[in-house]
mmCIF file of N, CA and C in Angstrom:
data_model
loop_
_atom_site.group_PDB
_atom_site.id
_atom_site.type_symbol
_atom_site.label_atom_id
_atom_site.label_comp_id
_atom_site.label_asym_id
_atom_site.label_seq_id
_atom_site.Cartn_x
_atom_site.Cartn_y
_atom_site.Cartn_z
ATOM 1 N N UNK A 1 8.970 4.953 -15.831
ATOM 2 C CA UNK A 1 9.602 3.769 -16.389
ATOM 3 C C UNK A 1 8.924 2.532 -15.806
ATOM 4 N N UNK A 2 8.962 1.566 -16.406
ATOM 5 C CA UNK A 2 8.113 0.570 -16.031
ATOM 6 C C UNK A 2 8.783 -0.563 -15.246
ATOM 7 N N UNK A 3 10.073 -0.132 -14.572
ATOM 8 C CA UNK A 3 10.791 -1.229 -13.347
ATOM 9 C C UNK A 3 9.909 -0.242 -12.119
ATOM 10 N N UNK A 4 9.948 0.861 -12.184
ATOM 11 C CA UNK A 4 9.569 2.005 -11.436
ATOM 12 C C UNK A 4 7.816 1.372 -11.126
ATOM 13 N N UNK A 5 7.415 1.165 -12.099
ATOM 14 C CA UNK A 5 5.927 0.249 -12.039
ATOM 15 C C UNK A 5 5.658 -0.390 -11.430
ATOM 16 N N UNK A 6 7.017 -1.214 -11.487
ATOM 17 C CA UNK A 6 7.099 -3.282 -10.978
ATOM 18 C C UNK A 6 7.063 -2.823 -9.601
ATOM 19 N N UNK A 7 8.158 -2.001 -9.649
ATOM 20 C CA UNK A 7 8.850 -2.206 -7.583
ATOM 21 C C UNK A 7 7.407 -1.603 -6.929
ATOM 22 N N UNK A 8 6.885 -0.180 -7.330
ATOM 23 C CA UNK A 8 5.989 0.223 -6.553
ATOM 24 C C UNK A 8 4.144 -0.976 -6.742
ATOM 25 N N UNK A 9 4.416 -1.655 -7.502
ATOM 26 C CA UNK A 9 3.411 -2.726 -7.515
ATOM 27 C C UNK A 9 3.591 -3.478 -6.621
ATOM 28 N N UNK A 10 5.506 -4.190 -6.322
ATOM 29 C CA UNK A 10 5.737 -5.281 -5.474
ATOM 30 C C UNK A 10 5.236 -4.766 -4.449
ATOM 31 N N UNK A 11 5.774 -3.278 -4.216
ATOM 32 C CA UNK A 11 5.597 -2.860 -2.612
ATOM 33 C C UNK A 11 4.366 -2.729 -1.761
ATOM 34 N N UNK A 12 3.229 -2.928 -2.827
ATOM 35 C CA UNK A 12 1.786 -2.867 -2.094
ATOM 36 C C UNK A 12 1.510 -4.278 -2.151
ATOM 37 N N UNK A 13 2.307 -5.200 -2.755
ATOM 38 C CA UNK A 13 1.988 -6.431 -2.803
ATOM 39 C C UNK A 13 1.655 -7.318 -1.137
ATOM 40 N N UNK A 14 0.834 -8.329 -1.295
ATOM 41 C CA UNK A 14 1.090 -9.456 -0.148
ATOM 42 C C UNK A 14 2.101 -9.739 0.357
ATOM 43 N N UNK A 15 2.718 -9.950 1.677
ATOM 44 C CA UNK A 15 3.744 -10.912 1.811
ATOM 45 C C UNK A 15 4.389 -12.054 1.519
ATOM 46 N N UNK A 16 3.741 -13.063 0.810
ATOM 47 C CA UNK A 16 3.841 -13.817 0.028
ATOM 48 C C UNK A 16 4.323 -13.779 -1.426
ATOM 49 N N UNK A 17 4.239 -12.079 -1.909
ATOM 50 C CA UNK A 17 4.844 -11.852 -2.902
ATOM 51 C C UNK A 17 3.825 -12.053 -4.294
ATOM 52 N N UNK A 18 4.425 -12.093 -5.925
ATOM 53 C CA UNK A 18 2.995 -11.791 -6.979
ATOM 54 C C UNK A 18 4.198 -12.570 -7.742
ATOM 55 N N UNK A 19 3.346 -13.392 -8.818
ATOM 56 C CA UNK A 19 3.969 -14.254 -10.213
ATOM 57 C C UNK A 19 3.620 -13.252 -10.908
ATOM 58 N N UNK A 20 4.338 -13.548 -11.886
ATOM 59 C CA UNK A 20 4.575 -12.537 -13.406
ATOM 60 C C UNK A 20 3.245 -11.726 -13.877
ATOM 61 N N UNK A 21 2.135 -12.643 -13.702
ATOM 62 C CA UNK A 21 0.818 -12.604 -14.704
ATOM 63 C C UNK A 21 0.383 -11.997 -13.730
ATOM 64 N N UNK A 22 0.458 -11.951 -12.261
ATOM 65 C CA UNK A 22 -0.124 -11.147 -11.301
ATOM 66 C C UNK A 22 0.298 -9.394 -11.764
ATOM 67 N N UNK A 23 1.636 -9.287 -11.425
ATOM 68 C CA UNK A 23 2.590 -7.922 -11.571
ATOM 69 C C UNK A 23 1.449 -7.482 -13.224
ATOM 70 N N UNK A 24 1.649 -8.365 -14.075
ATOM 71 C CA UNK A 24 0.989 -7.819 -15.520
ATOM 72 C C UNK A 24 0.142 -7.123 -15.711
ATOM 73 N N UNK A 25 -0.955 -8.183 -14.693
ATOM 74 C CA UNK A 25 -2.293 -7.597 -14.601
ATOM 75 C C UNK A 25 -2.123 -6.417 -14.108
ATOM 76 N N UNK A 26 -1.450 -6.006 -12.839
ATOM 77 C CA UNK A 26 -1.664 -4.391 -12.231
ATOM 78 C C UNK A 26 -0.853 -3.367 -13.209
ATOM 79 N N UNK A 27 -0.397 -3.739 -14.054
ATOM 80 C CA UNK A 27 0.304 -3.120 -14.979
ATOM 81 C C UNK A 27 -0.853 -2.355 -15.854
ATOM 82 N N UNK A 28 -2.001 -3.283 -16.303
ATOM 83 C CA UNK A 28 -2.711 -2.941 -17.433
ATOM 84 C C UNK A 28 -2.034 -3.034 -18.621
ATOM 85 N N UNK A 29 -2.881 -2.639 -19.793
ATOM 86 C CA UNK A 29 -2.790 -3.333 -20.694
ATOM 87 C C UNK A 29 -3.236 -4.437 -21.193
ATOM 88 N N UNK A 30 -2.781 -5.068 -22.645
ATOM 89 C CA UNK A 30 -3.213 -6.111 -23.055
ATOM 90 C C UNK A 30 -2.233 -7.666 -22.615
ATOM 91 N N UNK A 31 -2.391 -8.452 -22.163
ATOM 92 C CA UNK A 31 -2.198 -9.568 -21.583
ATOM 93 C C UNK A 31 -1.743 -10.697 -22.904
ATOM 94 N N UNK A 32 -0.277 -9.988 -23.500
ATOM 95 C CA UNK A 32 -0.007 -11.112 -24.663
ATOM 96 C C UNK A 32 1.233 -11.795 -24.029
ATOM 97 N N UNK A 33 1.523 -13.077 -24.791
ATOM 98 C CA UNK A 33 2.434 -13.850 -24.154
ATOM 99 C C UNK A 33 4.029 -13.468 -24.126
ATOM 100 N N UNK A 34 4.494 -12.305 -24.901
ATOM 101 C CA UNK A 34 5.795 -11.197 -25.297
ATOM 102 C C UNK A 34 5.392 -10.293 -24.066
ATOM 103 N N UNK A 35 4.346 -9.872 -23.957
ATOM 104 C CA UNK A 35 4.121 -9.057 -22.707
ATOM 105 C C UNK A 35 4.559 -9.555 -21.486
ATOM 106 N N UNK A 36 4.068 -10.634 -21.420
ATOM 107 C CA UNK A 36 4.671 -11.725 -20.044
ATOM 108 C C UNK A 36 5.653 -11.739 -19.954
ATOM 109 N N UNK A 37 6.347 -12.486 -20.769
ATOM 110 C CA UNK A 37 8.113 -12.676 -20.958
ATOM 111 C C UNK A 37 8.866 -11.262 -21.088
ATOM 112 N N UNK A 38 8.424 -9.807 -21.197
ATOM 113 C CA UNK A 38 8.913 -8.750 -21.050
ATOM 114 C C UNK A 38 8.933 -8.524 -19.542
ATOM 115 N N UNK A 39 7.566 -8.573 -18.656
ATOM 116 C CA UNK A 39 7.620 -8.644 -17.216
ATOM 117 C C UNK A 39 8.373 -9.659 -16.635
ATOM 118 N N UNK A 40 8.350 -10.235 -17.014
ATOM 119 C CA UNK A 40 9.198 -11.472 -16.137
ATOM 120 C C UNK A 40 10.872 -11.304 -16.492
ATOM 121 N N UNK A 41 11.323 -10.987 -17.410
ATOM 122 C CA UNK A 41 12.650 -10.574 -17.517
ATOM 123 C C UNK A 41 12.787 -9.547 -16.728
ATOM 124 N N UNK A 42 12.364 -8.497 -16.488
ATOM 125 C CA UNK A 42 12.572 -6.959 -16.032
ATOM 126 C C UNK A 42 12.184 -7.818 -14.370
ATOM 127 N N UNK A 43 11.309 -7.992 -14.055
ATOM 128 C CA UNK A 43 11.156 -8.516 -12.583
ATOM 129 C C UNK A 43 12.341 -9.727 -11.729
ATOM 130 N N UNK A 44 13.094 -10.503 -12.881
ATOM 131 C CA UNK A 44 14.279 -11.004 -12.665
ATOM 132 C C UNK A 44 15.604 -10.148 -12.719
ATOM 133 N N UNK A 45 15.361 -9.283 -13.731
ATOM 134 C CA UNK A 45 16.671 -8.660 -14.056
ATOM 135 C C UNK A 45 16.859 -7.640 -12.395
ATOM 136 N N UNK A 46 15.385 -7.025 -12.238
ATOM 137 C CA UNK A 46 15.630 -6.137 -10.442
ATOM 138 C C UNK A 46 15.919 -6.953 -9.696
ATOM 139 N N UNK A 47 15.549 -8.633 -9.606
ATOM 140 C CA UNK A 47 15.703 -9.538 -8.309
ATOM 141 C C UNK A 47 17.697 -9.928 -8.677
ATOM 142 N N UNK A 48 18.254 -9.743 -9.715
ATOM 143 C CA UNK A 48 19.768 -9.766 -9.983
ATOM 144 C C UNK A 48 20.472 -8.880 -9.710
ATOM 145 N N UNK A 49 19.731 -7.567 -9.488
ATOM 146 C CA UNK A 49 20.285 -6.323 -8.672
ATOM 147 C C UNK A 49 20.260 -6.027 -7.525
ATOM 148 N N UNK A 50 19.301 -6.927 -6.792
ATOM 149 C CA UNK A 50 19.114 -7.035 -5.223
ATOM 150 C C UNK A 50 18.011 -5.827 -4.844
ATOM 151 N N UNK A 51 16.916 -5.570 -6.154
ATOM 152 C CA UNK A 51 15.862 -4.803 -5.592
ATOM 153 C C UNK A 51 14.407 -5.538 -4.903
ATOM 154 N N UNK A 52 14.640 -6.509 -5.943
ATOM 155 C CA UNK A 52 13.320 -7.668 -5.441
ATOM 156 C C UNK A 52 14.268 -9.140 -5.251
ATOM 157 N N UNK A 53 13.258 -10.053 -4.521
ATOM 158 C CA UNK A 53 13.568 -11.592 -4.143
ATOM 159 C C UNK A 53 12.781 -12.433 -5.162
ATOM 160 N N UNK A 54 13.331 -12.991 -5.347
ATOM 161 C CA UNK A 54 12.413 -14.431 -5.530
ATOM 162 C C UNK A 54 12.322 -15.398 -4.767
ATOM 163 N N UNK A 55 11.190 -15.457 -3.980
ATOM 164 C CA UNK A 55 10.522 -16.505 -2.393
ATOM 165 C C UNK A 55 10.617 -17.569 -2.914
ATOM 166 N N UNK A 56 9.866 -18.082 -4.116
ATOM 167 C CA UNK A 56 9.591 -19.205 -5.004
ATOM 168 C C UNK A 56 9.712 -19.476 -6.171
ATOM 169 N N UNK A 57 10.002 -20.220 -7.052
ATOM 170 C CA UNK A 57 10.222 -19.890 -8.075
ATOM 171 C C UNK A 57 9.172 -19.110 -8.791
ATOM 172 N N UNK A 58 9.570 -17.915 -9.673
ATOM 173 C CA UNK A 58 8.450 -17.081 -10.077
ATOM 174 C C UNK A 58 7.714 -16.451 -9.038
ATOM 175 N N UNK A 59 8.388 -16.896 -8.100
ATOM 176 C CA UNK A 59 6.764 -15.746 -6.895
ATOM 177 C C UNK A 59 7.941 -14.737 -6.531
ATOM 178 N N UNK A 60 7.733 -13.111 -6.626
ATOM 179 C CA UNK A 60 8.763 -12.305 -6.593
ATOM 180 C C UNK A 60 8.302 -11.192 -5.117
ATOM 181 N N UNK A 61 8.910 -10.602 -4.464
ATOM 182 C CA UNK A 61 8.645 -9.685 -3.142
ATOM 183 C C UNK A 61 9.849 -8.512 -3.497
ATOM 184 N N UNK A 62 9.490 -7.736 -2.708
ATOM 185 C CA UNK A 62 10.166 -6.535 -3.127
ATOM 186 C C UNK A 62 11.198 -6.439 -1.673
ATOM 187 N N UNK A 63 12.193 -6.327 -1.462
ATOM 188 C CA UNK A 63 13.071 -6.295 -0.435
ATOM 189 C C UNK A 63 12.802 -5.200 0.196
ATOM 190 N N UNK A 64 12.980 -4.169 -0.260
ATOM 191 C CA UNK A 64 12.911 -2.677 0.847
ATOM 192 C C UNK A 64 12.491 -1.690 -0.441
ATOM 193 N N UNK A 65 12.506 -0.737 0.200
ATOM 194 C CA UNK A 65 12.066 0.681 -0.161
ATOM 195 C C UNK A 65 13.522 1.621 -0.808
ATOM 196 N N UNK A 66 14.099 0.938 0.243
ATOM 197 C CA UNK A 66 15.498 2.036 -0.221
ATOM 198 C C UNK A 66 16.220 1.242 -0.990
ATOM 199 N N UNK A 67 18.063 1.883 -1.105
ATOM 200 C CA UNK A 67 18.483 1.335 -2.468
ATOM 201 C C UNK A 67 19.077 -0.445 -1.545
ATOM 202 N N UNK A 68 19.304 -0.729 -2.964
ATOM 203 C CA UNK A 68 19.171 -2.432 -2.416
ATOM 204 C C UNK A 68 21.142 -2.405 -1.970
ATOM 205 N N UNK A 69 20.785 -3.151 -1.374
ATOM 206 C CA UNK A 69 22.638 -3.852 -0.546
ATOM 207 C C UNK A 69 23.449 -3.916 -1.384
ATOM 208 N N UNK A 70 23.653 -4.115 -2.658
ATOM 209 C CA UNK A 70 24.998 -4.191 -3.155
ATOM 210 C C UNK A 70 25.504 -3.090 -3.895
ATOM 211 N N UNK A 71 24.245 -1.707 -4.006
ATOM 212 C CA UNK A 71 24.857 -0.898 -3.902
ATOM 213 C C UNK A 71 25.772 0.080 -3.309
ATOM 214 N N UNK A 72 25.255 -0.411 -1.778
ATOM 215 C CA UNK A 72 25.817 0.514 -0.812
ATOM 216 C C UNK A 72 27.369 0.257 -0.604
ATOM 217 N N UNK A 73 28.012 1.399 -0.069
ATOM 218 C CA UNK A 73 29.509 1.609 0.402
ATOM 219 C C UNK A 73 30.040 1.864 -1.031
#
């Protein structure tokens, strides 16, 4: 699945974290502007679940490895 994509992309990412068009590119594929706005929803929609952060606006980091905090208990 392609959140499964995102997170294990964030997780080799910099500390500083990757913008949309970054995550895209390691995605592969063709680089259309629906493509973008598909990554960037799905990379917000995990940072609303507490799997990834957003550092900056649009600059996204992956929190941890395991399941994120508001699942637990």
């Amino acid at each position: 699945m392609e959140y499964q994509r995102i997170l294990s992309i964030l997780a080799a990412a910099p500390a500083d974290g990757l913008r949309a068009p970054q995550i895209l590119g390691r995605l592969g594929g063709k680089a259309t502007p629906s493509r973008l706005e598909g990554v960037r929803a799905r990379v917000r929609r995990l940072a609303d679940r507490g799997w990834v952060r957003e550092v900056t606006p649009n600059v996204f980091v992956r929190l941890t490895t395991e399941t994120p905090a508001t699942s637990a208990g």
